[in-house]
């Protein structure tokens, strides 16, 4: 899927500029923008510009890009000023994981104590 976009994908539309977003980091292959419905004072989504459905698909197709994404999450945490206080990195995957947008994205969340990772 490298280099491809999905015409029905809202994150591909954000990459293309067809849907506006508040960008916090951008380079050739990676884009980070604020979540439209933030669940924490800082809530940023970090995505590859190319369309991959999830972490599994991305890491098989382009492990170097997966590494670039991870590096970008840490850069976002630092630029958001939450690298000292702490932050959470997560990627919901599939139905039970609660994935709503099937263009792989890392959530970077912080700015308050986030509690336990999972609820019962
Ligand atoms: P998921 O549930 O797939 O892990 O995360 C999708 C995230 O995308 C959600 O946190 C949701 O608030 C966010 N989101 C959905 N639509 C938009 C949008 O159009 N713009 C932005 N910035 N975020 C969006
Ligand atoms: Zn996409």
Short mmCIF file of N, CA and C and ligand atoms in Angstrom, two decimals:
data_model
loop_
_atom_site.label_atom_id
_atom_site.label_comp_id
_atom_site.label_asym_id
_atom_site.label_seq_id
_atom_site.Cartn_x
_atom_site.Cartn_y
_atom_site.Cartn_z
N UNK A 1 0.83 -1.22 0.00
CA UNK A 1 0.00 0.00 0.00
C UNK A 1 0.86 1.27 0.00
N UNK A 2 2.21 1.09 0.01
CA UNK A 2 3.05 2.27 0.11
C UNK A 2 2.75 3.26 -1.00
N UNK A 3 2.67 4.53 -0.61
CA UNK A 3 2.43 5.59 -1.59
C UNK A 3 0.99 5.72 -1.98
N UNK A 4 0.17 4.84 -1.44
CA UNK A 4 -1.23 4.88 -1.83
C UNK A 4 -2.05 5.71 -0.87
N UNK A 5 -3.16 6.17 -1.35
CA UNK A 5 -4.15 6.81 -0.51
C UNK A 5 -5.46 6.09 -0.71
N UNK A 6 -6.32 6.21 0.28
CA UNK A 6 -7.65 5.62 0.20
C UNK A 6 -8.64 6.78 0.07
N UNK A 7 -9.38 6.81 -1.01
CA UNK A 7 -10.25 7.94 -1.32
C UNK A 7 -11.30 8.17 -0.23
N UNK A 8 -11.62 7.12 0.51
CA UNK A 8 -12.65 7.26 1.55
C UNK A 8 -12.07 7.50 2.94
N UNK A 9 -10.75 7.67 3.02
CA UNK A 9 -10.09 7.74 4.33
C UNK A 9 -9.96 9.19 4.79
N UNK A 10 -10.49 9.48 5.98
CA UNK A 10 -10.45 10.88 6.44
C UNK A 10 -9.02 11.34 6.74
N UNK A 11 -8.14 10.44 7.15
CA UNK A 11 -6.77 10.87 7.43
C UNK A 11 -6.00 11.10 6.13
N UNK A 12 -6.28 10.34 5.08
CA UNK A 12 -5.70 10.66 3.77
C UNK A 12 -6.16 12.04 3.31
N UNK A 13 -7.41 12.38 3.61
CA UNK A 13 -7.92 13.70 3.23
C UNK A 13 -7.25 14.80 4.05
N UNK A 14 -6.93 14.50 5.30
CA UNK A 14 -6.18 15.47 6.12
C UNK A 14 -4.78 15.65 5.56
N UNK A 15 -4.12 14.55 5.16
CA UNK A 15 -2.79 14.65 4.55
C UNK A 15 -2.85 15.51 3.29
N UNK A 16 -3.90 15.31 2.49
CA UNK A 16 -4.05 16.04 1.23
C UNK A 16 -4.47 17.50 1.44
N UNK A 17 -4.89 17.82 2.67
CA UNK A 17 -5.36 19.18 2.93
C UNK A 17 -6.83 19.39 2.58
N UNK A 18 -7.52 18.31 2.23
CA UNK A 18 -8.94 18.43 1.88
C UNK A 18 -9.82 18.55 3.12
N UNK A 19 -9.32 18.08 4.26
CA UNK A 19 -9.97 18.30 5.55
C UNK A 19 -8.96 19.07 6.39
N UNK A 20 -9.38 20.19 6.99
CA UNK A 20 -8.43 20.98 7.78
C UNK A 20 -8.02 20.27 9.06
N UNK A 21 -6.82 20.56 9.53
CA UNK A 21 -6.35 20.02 10.80
C UNK A 21 -5.38 21.01 11.40
N UNK A 22 -5.18 20.87 12.70
CA UNK A 22 -4.19 21.69 13.39
C UNK A 22 -2.91 20.88 13.50
N UNK A 23 -1.95 21.20 12.64
CA UNK A 23 -0.71 20.42 12.56
C UNK A 23 0.25 20.84 13.67
N UNK A 24 0.93 19.85 14.23
CA UNK A 24 1.95 20.15 15.23
C UNK A 24 3.33 19.68 14.79
N UNK A 25 3.41 18.83 13.78
CA UNK A 25 4.71 18.36 13.25
C UNK A 25 4.44 17.84 11.84
N UNK A 26 5.36 18.14 10.94
CA UNK A 26 5.23 17.59 9.59
C UNK A 26 6.62 17.43 8.98
N UNK A 27 6.84 16.30 8.35
CA UNK A 27 8.02 16.13 7.51
C UNK A 27 7.61 15.37 6.25
N UNK A 28 8.57 14.87 5.50
CA UNK A 28 8.25 14.25 4.21
C UNK A 28 7.24 13.11 4.33
N UNK A 29 7.34 12.35 5.40
CA UNK A 29 6.59 11.09 5.47
C UNK A 29 5.61 11.01 6.63
N UNK A 30 5.69 11.98 7.54
CA UNK A 30 4.93 11.90 8.79
C UNK A 30 4.19 13.21 9.03
N UNK A 31 2.97 13.07 9.56
CA UNK A 31 2.18 14.25 9.94
C UNK A 31 1.62 14.01 11.35
N UNK A 32 1.66 15.05 12.17
CA UNK A 32 1.03 15.00 13.49
C UNK A 32 0.08 16.19 13.61
N UNK A 33 -1.11 15.91 14.12
CA UNK A 33 -2.13 16.95 14.22
C UNK A 33 -2.99 16.68 15.45
N UNK A 34 -3.66 17.74 15.92
CA UNK A 34 -4.45 17.61 17.15
C UNK A 34 -5.72 16.80 16.89
N UNK A 35 -6.03 15.92 17.86
CA UNK A 35 -7.27 15.17 17.78
C UNK A 35 -8.44 16.14 17.87
N UNK A 36 -9.42 15.96 17.03
CA UNK A 36 -10.57 16.86 16.98
C UNK A 36 -11.42 16.76 18.25
N UNK A 37 -11.38 15.62 18.91
CA UNK A 37 -12.15 15.40 20.14
C UNK A 37 -11.19 14.95 21.25
N UNK A 38 -10.37 15.89 21.74
CA UNK A 38 -9.29 15.50 22.65
C UNK A 38 -9.80 14.89 23.94
N UNK A 39 -9.13 13.82 24.38
CA UNK A 39 -9.47 13.12 25.63
C UNK A 39 -8.53 13.51 26.75
N UNK A 40 -7.60 14.41 26.47
CA UNK A 40 -6.62 14.87 27.46
C UNK A 40 -6.18 16.27 27.03
N UNK A 41 -5.56 17.04 27.95
CA UNK A 41 -5.13 18.40 27.57
C UNK A 41 -4.23 18.40 26.33
N UNK A 42 -3.34 17.41 26.23
CA UNK A 42 -2.62 17.19 24.97
C UNK A 42 -3.12 15.88 24.38
N UNK A 43 -3.61 15.92 23.15
CA UNK A 43 -4.04 14.71 22.45
C UNK A 43 -3.76 14.92 20.97
N UNK A 44 -2.67 14.30 20.53
CA UNK A 44 -2.18 14.49 19.16
C UNK A 44 -2.15 13.12 18.48
N UNK A 45 -2.47 13.11 17.20
CA UNK A 45 -2.41 11.90 16.39
C UNK A 45 -1.20 11.99 15.46
N UNK A 46 -0.42 10.93 15.41
CA UNK A 46 0.80 10.89 14.58
C UNK A 46 0.60 9.82 13.52
N UNK A 47 0.66 10.21 12.26
CA UNK A 47 0.33 9.28 11.17
C UNK A 47 1.41 9.32 10.08
N UNK A 48 1.55 8.20 9.35
CA UNK A 48 2.33 8.26 8.11
C UNK A 48 1.47 8.92 7.03
N UNK A 49 2.11 9.63 6.12
CA UNK A 49 1.34 10.24 5.04
C UNK A 49 0.78 9.17 4.09
N UNK A 50 1.52 8.06 3.96
CA UNK A 50 1.00 6.95 3.17
C UNK A 50 -0.04 6.18 3.97
N UNK A 51 -0.95 5.58 3.26
CA UNK A 51 -2.06 4.87 3.90
C UNK A 51 -1.70 3.43 4.22
N UNK A 52 -1.69 3.10 5.50
CA UNK A 52 -1.63 1.72 5.99
C UNK A 52 -2.75 1.58 7.01
N UNK A 53 -3.39 0.43 7.05
CA UNK A 53 -4.59 0.30 7.87
C UNK A 53 -4.30 0.29 9.36
N UNK A 54 -3.17 -0.32 9.73
CA UNK A 54 -2.91 -0.49 11.16
C UNK A 54 -1.42 -0.73 11.37
N UNK A 55 -1.03 -0.89 12.64
CA UNK A 55 0.38 -1.05 12.97
C UNK A 55 0.96 -2.29 12.32
N UNK A 56 0.20 -3.38 12.31
CA UNK A 56 0.71 -4.62 11.73
C UNK A 56 1.04 -4.43 10.25
N UNK A 57 0.13 -3.82 9.53
CA UNK A 57 0.35 -3.62 8.10
C UNK A 57 1.55 -2.70 7.85
N UNK A 58 1.63 -1.64 8.64
CA UNK A 58 2.74 -0.69 8.48
C UNK A 58 4.09 -1.34 8.76
N UNK A 59 4.18 -2.05 9.88
CA UNK A 59 5.49 -2.57 10.28
C UNK A 59 5.99 -3.64 9.33
N UNK A 60 5.07 -4.41 8.73
CA UNK A 60 5.49 -5.40 7.74
C UNK A 60 5.94 -4.70 6.46
N UNK A 61 5.18 -3.69 6.04
CA UNK A 61 5.46 -3.05 4.76
C UNK A 61 6.67 -2.12 4.83
N UNK A 62 6.83 -1.42 5.95
CA UNK A 62 7.86 -0.38 6.01
C UNK A 62 8.29 -0.15 7.46
N UNK A 63 9.13 -1.05 7.99
CA UNK A 63 9.54 -0.91 9.39
C UNK A 63 10.30 0.39 9.66
N UNK A 64 11.02 0.89 8.69
CA UNK A 64 11.75 2.15 8.90
C UNK A 64 10.77 3.30 9.13
N UNK A 65 9.68 3.28 8.38
CA UNK A 65 8.66 4.33 8.57
C UNK A 65 8.01 4.19 9.94
N UNK A 66 7.80 2.95 10.39
CA UNK A 66 7.27 2.76 11.74
C UNK A 66 8.20 3.39 12.77
N UNK A 67 9.50 3.24 12.56
CA UNK A 67 10.47 3.87 13.46
C UNK A 67 10.41 5.38 13.40
N UNK A 68 10.23 5.92 12.20
CA UNK A 68 10.10 7.38 12.07
C UNK A 68 8.88 7.88 12.82
N UNK A 69 7.79 7.12 12.75
CA UNK A 69 6.57 7.50 13.48
C UNK A 69 6.83 7.54 14.98
N UNK A 70 7.50 6.50 15.48
CA UNK A 70 7.80 6.45 16.91
C UNK A 70 8.64 7.64 17.33
N UNK A 71 9.65 7.94 16.53
CA UNK A 71 10.50 9.09 16.85
C UNK A 71 9.66 10.37 16.87
N UNK A 72 8.74 10.50 15.93
CA UNK A 72 7.89 11.69 15.87
C UNK A 72 7.01 11.81 17.12
N UNK A 73 6.56 10.67 17.66
CA UNK A 73 5.72 10.75 18.87
C UNK A 73 6.51 11.39 20.01
N UNK A 74 7.78 11.00 20.14
CA UNK A 74 8.61 11.58 21.20
C UNK A 74 8.88 13.05 20.94
N UNK A 75 9.06 13.42 19.68
CA UNK A 75 9.28 14.83 19.35
C UNK A 75 8.03 15.65 19.68
N UNK A 76 6.86 15.08 19.41
CA UNK A 76 5.62 15.79 19.75
C UNK A 76 5.49 15.94 21.26
N UNK A 77 5.78 14.88 22.00
CA UNK A 77 5.70 14.98 23.47
C UNK A 77 6.60 16.10 23.98
N UNK A 78 7.80 16.19 23.42
CA UNK A 78 8.72 17.24 23.85
C UNK A 78 8.21 18.62 23.47
N UNK A 79 7.73 18.76 22.23
CA UNK A 79 7.28 20.10 21.80
C UNK A 79 5.99 20.52 22.50
N UNK A 80 5.22 19.53 22.99
CA UNK A 80 4.01 19.83 23.75
C UNK A 80 4.31 20.08 25.23
N UNK A 81 5.58 19.84 25.61
CA UNK A 81 5.99 20.09 26.99
C UNK A 81 5.52 19.05 27.98
N UNK A 82 5.28 17.82 27.51
CA UNK A 82 4.82 16.76 28.41
C UNK A 82 5.85 15.63 28.53
N UNK A 83 7.04 15.87 28.00
CA UNK A 83 8.05 14.81 28.07
C UNK A 83 8.52 14.58 29.50
N UNK A 84 8.50 15.63 30.34
CA UNK A 84 8.92 15.46 31.73
C UNK A 84 7.79 14.91 32.59
N UNK A 85 6.57 15.44 32.38
CA UNK A 85 5.43 15.02 33.21
C UNK A 85 4.93 13.63 32.84
N UNK A 86 5.16 13.23 31.63
CA UNK A 86 4.78 11.90 31.18
C UNK A 86 3.63 11.92 30.19
N UNK A 87 3.54 10.86 29.43
CA UNK A 87 2.54 10.80 28.37
C UNK A 87 2.28 9.35 28.01
N UNK A 88 1.24 9.15 27.24
CA UNK A 88 0.86 7.80 26.83
C UNK A 88 0.83 7.70 25.31
N UNK A 89 1.38 6.60 24.82
CA UNK A 89 1.40 6.30 23.39
C UNK A 89 0.54 5.06 23.18
N UNK A 90 -0.47 5.16 22.28
CA UNK A 90 -1.28 3.97 22.01
C UNK A 90 -1.82 3.99 20.59
N UNK A 91 -2.09 2.80 20.12
CA UNK A 91 -2.63 2.64 18.77
C UNK A 91 -3.76 1.61 18.85
N UNK A 92 -4.99 2.08 18.82
CA UNK A 92 -6.13 1.17 18.82
C UNK A 92 -6.13 0.37 17.51
N UNK A 93 -6.42 -0.91 17.62
CA UNK A 93 -6.37 -1.77 16.43
C UNK A 93 -7.60 -2.67 16.37
N UNK A 94 -8.33 -2.55 15.28
CA UNK A 94 -9.47 -3.43 15.05
C UNK A 94 -10.66 -3.15 15.95
N UNK A 95 -11.63 -4.02 15.87
CA UNK A 95 -12.91 -3.80 16.53
C UNK A 95 -12.79 -3.77 18.06
N UNK A 96 -12.22 -4.82 18.64
CA UNK A 96 -12.09 -4.84 20.10
C UNK A 96 -11.14 -3.76 20.59
N UNK A 97 -10.19 -3.35 19.77
CA UNK A 97 -9.27 -2.29 20.14
C UNK A 97 -9.88 -0.91 20.08
N UNK A 98 -11.08 -0.81 19.49
CA UNK A 98 -11.76 0.48 19.42
C UNK A 98 -11.25 1.37 18.31
N UNK A 99 -10.70 0.77 17.25
CA UNK A 99 -10.19 1.58 16.13
C UNK A 99 -11.36 2.09 15.30
N UNK A 100 -11.42 3.41 15.13
CA UNK A 100 -12.48 4.03 14.33
C UNK A 100 -11.99 4.46 12.96
N UNK A 101 -10.73 4.84 12.86
CA UNK A 101 -10.17 5.31 11.59
C UNK A 101 -9.09 4.32 11.16
N UNK A 102 -9.28 3.75 9.98
CA UNK A 102 -8.41 2.65 9.54
C UNK A 102 -7.27 3.16 8.67
N UNK A 103 -6.63 4.20 9.16
CA UNK A 103 -5.34 4.71 8.67
C UNK A 103 -4.49 4.77 9.94
N UNK A 104 -3.42 3.99 9.96
CA UNK A 104 -2.69 3.79 11.22
C UNK A 104 -2.33 5.14 11.86
N UNK A 105 -2.54 5.20 13.17
CA UNK A 105 -2.21 6.44 13.91
C UNK A 105 -1.81 6.09 15.32
N UNK A 106 -0.80 6.80 15.81
CA UNK A 106 -0.42 6.74 17.21
C UNK A 106 -1.07 7.91 17.93
N UNK A 107 -1.72 7.62 19.04
CA UNK A 107 -2.21 8.67 19.92
C UNK A 107 -1.09 9.07 20.88
N UNK A 108 -0.86 10.36 21.01
CA UNK A 108 0.04 10.90 22.04
C UNK A 108 -0.84 11.72 22.98
N UNK A 109 -0.96 11.26 24.23
CA UNK A 109 -1.86 11.90 25.18
C UNK A 109 -1.12 12.20 26.47
N UNK A 110 -1.45 13.34 27.06
CA UNK A 110 -0.85 13.71 28.34
C UNK A 110 -1.35 15.07 28.79
N UNK A 111 -0.65 15.62 29.78
CA UNK A 111 -1.05 16.91 30.31
C UNK A 111 -1.88 16.81 31.57
N UNK A 112 -2.21 15.60 31.98
CA UNK A 112 -2.88 15.33 33.26
C UNK A 112 -2.64 13.86 33.58
N UNK A 113 -2.81 13.43 34.84
CA UNK A 113 -2.69 12.00 35.13
C UNK A 113 -3.77 11.23 34.36
N UNK A 114 -3.35 10.22 33.62
CA UNK A 114 -4.27 9.52 32.72
C UNK A 114 -4.91 8.28 33.35
N UNK A 115 -4.52 7.95 34.57
CA UNK A 115 -5.15 6.81 35.22
C UNK A 115 -4.64 5.49 34.68
N UNK A 116 -5.37 4.43 35.01
CA UNK A 116 -4.97 3.11 34.57
C UNK A 116 -5.15 2.98 33.06
N UNK A 117 -4.36 2.12 32.48
CA UNK A 117 -4.39 1.99 31.04
C UNK A 117 -5.69 1.39 30.53
N UNK A 118 -6.25 0.42 31.26
CA UNK A 118 -7.47 -0.24 30.82
C UNK A 118 -8.52 -0.15 31.92
N UNK A 119 -9.77 0.02 31.53
CA UNK A 119 -10.85 -0.08 32.51
C UNK A 119 -11.37 -1.52 32.49
N UNK A 120 -11.99 -1.93 33.59
CA UNK A 120 -12.50 -3.31 33.67
C UNK A 120 -13.77 -3.46 32.86
P1 LIG B 1 -9.23 5.63 16.83
O1 LIG B 1 -10.54 5.53 17.56
O2 LIG B 1 -9.33 5.10 15.43
O3 LIG B 1 -8.08 5.06 17.61
O4 LIG B 1 -8.88 7.17 16.78
C1 LIG B 1 -9.43 8.04 15.83
C2 LIG B 1 -9.30 9.43 16.41
O5 LIG B 1 -9.48 10.36 15.35
C3 LIG B 1 -10.33 9.76 17.48
O6 LIG B 1 -9.64 10.09 18.69
C4 LIG B 1 -11.10 10.93 16.89
O7 LIG B 1 -11.41 11.89 17.87
C5 LIG B 1 -10.16 11.48 15.85
N1 LIG B 1 -10.81 12.09 14.70
C6 LIG B 1 -11.86 11.61 14.00
N2 LIG B 1 -12.14 12.41 12.96
C7 LIG B 1 -11.23 13.42 13.01
C8 LIG B 1 -11.00 14.56 12.18
O8 LIG B 1 -11.69 14.81 11.19
N3 LIG B 1 -9.98 15.38 12.53
C9 LIG B 1 -9.18 15.13 13.61
N4 LIG B 1 -8.21 16.00 13.88
N5 LIG B 1 -9.37 14.06 14.41
C10 LIG B 1 -10.38 13.22 14.10
ZN1 LIG B 2 -5.63 6.91 4.76
#
